[in-house]
XYZ file of C-alpha atoms in Angstrom:
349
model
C 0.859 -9.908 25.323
C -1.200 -9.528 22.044
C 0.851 -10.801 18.625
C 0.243 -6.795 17.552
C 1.567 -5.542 21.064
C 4.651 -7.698 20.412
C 4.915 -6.167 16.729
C 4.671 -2.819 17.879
C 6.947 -3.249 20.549
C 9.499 -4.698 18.176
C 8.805 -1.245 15.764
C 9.650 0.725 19.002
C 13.329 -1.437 19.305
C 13.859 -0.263 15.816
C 12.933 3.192 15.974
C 15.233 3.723 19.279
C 17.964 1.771 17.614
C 18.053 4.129 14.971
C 18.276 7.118 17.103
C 20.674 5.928 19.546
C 23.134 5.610 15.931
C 22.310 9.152 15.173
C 22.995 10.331 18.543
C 26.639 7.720 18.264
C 27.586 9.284 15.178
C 27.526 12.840 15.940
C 29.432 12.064 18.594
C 31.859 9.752 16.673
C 31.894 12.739 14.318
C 30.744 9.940 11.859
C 27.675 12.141 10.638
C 28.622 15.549 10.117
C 25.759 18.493 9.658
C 25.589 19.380 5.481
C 25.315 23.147 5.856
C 24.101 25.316 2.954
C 23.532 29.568 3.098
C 24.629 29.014 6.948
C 21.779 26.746 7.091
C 22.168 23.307 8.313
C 19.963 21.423 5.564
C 21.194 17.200 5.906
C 23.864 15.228 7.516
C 26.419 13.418 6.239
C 27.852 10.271 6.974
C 31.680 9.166 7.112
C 31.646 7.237 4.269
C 29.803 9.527 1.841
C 32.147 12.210 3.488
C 35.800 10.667 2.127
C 34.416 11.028 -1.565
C 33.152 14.725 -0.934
C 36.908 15.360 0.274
C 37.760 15.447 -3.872
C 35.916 17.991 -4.654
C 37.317 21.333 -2.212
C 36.112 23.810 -5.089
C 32.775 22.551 -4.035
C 32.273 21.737 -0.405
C 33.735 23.396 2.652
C 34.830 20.413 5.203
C 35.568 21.535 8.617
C 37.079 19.379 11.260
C 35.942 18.102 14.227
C 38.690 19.712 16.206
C 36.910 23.054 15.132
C 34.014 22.644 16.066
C 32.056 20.269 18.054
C 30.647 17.926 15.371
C 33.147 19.390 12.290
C 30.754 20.063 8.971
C 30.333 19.765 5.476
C 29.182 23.303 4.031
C 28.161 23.474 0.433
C 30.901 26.809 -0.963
C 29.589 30.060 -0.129
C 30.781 31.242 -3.516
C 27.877 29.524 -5.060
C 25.231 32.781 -4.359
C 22.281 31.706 -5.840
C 19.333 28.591 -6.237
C 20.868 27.715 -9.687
C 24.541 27.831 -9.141
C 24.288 25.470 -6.131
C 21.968 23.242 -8.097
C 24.564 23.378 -11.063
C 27.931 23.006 -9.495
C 26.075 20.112 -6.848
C 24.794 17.939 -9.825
C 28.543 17.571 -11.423
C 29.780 16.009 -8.466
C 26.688 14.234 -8.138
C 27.078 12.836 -12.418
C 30.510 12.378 -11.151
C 29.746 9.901 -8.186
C 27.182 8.260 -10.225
C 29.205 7.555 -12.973
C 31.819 5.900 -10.553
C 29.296 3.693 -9.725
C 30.420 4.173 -5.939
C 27.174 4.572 -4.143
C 23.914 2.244 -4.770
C 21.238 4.895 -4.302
C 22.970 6.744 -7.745
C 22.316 3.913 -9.591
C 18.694 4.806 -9.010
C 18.786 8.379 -10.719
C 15.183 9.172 -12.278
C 15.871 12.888 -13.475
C 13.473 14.170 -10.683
C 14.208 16.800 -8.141
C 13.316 17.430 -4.567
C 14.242 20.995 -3.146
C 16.379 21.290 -0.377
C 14.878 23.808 2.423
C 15.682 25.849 5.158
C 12.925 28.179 6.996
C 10.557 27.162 3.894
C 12.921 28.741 1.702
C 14.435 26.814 -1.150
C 18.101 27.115 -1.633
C 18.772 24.586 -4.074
C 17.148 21.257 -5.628
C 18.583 17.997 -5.404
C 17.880 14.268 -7.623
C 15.467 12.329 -5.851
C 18.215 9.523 -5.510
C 20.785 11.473 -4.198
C 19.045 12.741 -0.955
C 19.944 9.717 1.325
C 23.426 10.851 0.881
C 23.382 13.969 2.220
C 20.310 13.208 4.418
C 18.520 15.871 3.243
C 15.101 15.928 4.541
C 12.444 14.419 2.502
C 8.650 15.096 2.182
C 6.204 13.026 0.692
C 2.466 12.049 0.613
C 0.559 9.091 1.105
C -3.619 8.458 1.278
C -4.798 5.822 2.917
C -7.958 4.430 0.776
C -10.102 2.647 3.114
C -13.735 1.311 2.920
C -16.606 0.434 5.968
C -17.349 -3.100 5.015
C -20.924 -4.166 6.254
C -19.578 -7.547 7.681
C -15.854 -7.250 7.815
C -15.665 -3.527 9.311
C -13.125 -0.915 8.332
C -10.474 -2.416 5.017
C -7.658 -0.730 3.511
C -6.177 -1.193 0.447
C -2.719 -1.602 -0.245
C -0.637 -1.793 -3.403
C 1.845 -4.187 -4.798
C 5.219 -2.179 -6.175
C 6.202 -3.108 -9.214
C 9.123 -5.724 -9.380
C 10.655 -3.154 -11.780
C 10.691 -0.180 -8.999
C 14.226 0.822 -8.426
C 13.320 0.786 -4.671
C 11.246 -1.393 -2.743
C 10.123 -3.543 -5.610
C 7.660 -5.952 -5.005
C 6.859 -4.663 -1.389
C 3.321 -4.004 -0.276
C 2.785 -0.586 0.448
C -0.313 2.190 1.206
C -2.814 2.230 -1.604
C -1.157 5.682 -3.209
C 1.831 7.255 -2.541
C 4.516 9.500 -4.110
C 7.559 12.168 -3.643
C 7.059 15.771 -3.649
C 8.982 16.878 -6.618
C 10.094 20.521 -7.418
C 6.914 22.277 -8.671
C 4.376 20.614 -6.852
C 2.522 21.193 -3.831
C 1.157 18.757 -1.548
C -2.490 18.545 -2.519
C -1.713 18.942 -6.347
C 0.754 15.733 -5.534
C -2.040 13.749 -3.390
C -4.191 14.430 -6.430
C -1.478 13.361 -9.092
C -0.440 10.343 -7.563
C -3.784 9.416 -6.849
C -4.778 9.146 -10.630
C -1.548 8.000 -12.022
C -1.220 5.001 -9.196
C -5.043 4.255 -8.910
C -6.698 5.552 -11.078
C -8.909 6.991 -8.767
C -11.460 9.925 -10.835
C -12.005 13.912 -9.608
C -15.618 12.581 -8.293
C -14.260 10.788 -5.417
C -10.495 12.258 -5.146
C -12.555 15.233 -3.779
C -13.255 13.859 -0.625
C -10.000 13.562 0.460
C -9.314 14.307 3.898
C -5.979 15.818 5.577
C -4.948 13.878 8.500
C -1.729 15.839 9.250
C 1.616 14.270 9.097
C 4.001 11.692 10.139
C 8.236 11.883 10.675
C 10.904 9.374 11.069
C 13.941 8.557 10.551
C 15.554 5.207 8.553
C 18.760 4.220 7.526
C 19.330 1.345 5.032
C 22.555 1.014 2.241
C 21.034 3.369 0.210
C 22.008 6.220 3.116
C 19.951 8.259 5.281
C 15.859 9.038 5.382
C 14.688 11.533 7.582
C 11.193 11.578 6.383
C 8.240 13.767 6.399
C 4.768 12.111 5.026
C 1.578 14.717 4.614
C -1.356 12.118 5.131
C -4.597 11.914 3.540
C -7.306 9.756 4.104
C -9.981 8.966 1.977
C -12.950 6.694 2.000
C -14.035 4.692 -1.151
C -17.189 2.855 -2.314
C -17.628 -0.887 -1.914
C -17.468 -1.262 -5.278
C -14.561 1.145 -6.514
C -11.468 -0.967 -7.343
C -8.036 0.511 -7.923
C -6.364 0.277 -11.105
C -3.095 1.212 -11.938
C -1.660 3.739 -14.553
C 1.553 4.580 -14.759
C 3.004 0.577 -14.842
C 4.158 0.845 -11.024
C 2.009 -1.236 -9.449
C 1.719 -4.823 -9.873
C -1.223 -5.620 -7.932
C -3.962 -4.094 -5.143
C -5.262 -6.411 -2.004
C -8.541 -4.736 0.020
C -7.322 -6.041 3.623
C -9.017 -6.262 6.919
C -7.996 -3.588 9.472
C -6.005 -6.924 11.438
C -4.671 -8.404 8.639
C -3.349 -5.017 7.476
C -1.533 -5.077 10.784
C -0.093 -8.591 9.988
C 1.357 -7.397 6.707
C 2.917 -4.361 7.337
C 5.096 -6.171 10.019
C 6.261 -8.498 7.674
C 9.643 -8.377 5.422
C 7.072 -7.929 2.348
C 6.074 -4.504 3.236
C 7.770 -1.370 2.185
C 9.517 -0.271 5.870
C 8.872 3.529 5.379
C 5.480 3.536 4.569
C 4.485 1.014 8.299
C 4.295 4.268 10.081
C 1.684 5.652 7.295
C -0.374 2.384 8.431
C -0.134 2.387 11.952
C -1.174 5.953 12.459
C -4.133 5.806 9.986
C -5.020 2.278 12.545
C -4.319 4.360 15.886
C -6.592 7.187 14.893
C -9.203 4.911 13.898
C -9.252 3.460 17.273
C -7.685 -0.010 15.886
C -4.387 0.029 17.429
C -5.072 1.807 21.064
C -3.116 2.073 24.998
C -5.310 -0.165 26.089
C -3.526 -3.087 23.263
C 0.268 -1.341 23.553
C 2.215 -1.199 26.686
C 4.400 1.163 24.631
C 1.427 3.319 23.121
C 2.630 6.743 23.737
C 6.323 6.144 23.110
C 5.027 4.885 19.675
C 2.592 7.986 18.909
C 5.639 10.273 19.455
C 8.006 8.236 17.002
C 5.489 8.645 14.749
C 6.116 11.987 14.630
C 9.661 12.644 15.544
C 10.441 16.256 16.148
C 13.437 16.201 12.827
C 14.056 19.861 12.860
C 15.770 18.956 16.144
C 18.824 17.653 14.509
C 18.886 20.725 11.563
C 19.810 23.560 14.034
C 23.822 23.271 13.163
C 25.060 26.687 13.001
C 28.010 27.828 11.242
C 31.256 29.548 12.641
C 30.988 31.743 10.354
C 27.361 33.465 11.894
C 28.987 32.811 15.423
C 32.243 35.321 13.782
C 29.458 37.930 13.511
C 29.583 38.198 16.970
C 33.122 36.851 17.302
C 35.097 38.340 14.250
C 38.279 36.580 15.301
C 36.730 33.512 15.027
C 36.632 33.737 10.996
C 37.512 30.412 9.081
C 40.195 31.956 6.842
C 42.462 29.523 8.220
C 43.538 26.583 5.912
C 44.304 24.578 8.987
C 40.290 24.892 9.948
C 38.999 24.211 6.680
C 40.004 22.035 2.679
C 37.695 24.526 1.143
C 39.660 26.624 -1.429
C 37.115 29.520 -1.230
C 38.366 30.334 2.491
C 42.359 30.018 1.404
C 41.997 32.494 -1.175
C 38.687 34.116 -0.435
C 37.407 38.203 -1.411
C 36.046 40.465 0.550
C 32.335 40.579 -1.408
C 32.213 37.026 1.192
C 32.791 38.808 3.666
C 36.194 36.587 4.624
C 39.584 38.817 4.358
C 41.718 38.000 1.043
C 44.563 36.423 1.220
C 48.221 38.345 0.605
């Protein structure tokens, strides 16, 4: 067996591990669906869950008893984009103030929206979406040269040691969040001049190469993660230069000793499956070297809107009216104990 078959191989371990614990948890009940609008949006796990408790005028926490995994719904009172945004973000101050969770401590004041069927329903700090695992979309572009002598090189980038995550980690040559207001080529194009300095003349030529989707769970909470990929060949003699004071360093690597880095403990974990499918369409990685090729190309691209389809008692009342949770026994939130009838819930005597 090759040294990258046994790499991969160990990438598939850690992929499956991290799906049996999803699959463990919801039936533990130790992640619970985070439903917004009826809409199930992130997941929640038990620890994040006995802080959210506090704060009944905010979410809705059903038990497991009632329903098959129990939930965590954000109050139906709140009726629009801005008042779930608004009364979300002073629990969220709250939390980080307490200084109970890690990922808080990296607030940056930037906002991803929170989706369901493409429609935004509220936006969320950047640093707070591994709590609720909301999903998260990003983009990366893979800058790669055809050497004459040493064949197809990628560049990579150094973090900066000052990055609240993943500092000092090697990662892809440009990559970035996609923050509320931004669409996915504007980002690719942003991040591209900001992290490499990398002019309108060549940024042109970028290329879409799809996507990629996984999941990862570290301390900081939960990552289910969607990456648009671009690629996007460079001259011999272009060489990156940081702008924005986030990047320490760039390395132009051989297509193998790319492979060697990104499976060691200096690389950046959530950008490896970036690098391995830019290799595997490129014909670097193929079946031929992994046993395990196919089971790798699909958790590359896990199916994630598998695990959002939670639906609410409350839609299954519309066809089961008796089923309504205006029970306090059912549910700590205070908007279905004394609840009007503009919610369509009966009010309480």
């Amino acid at each position: 067996m090759s040294s990258t078959e046994v790499k991969l191989s160990r990438l598939l371990i850690l992929a499956q591990k991290f799906n049996n614990f999803y699959l463990s948890g919801i039936h533990k009940c130790d992640i619970r669906p985070f439903v917004v609008e009826g809409q199930q949006v992130g997941l929640i796990k038990s620890d994040v869950l006995k802080h959210l408790k506090k704060y009944p005028e905010v979410f809705c926490i059903r038990a497991c008893e009632q329903s098959k995994q129990g939930s965590v719904e954000l109050n139906p009172a709140f009726r629009d984009y801005n008042e779930r945004t608004e009364q979300l973000e002073k629990v969220l101050r709250i939390l980080r103030s307490e200084g109970l969770f890690p990922a808080l401590q990296g607030w940056r004041d930037e906002y991803f929206e929170v989706k369901a069927d493409c429609r935004a329903l509220l936006k969320m700090e950047r640093a707070a979406t591994p709590l609720f695992g909301v999903r998260k979309y990003g983009v990366d572009i893979n800058g790669y040269v055809r050497h004459p002598t040493l064949g197809l090189c990628i560049w990579l980038q150094q973090r900066s040691n000052t990055k609240e995550t993943w500092p000092g980690k090697w990662d892809n040559m440009v990559g970035g969040g996609l923050s509320v207001g931004f669409g996915i080529k504007e980002t690719a194009i942003k991040e591209a001049a900001e992290e490499a300095s990398i002019p309108s003349d060549l940024v042109k030529n970028l290329v879409s190469a799809g996507c990629v989707s996984f999941y990862f769970e570290s301390r900081q909470g939960l990552f289910p993660n969607t990456e648009y990929v671009f690629d996007l060949e460079l001259p011999l003699d272009f060489v990156p230069q940081n702008a924005d004071g986030e990047v320490q360093a760039f390395e132009l690597l051989t297509a193998k000793d790319c492979v060697e880095r990104v499976f060691t403990s200096d690389f950046k974990t959530t950008s490896a499956p970036v690098v391995i499918d830019f290799l595997i369409r490129h014909g670097h990685i193929t079946a031929d070297d992994v046993v395990d090729f196919t089971q790798i190309v699909e958790l590359l691209h896990v199916p994630l809107q598998s695990l959002y389809t939670y639906k609410t008692r409350f839609e299954q009342s519309i066809k089961q009216p008796q089923f309504l949770p205006g029970d306090s026994k059912n549910c700590n939130c205070e908007i279905f104990q004394k609840i009007s009838v503009e919610n369509g819930h009966k009010k309480s005597n």
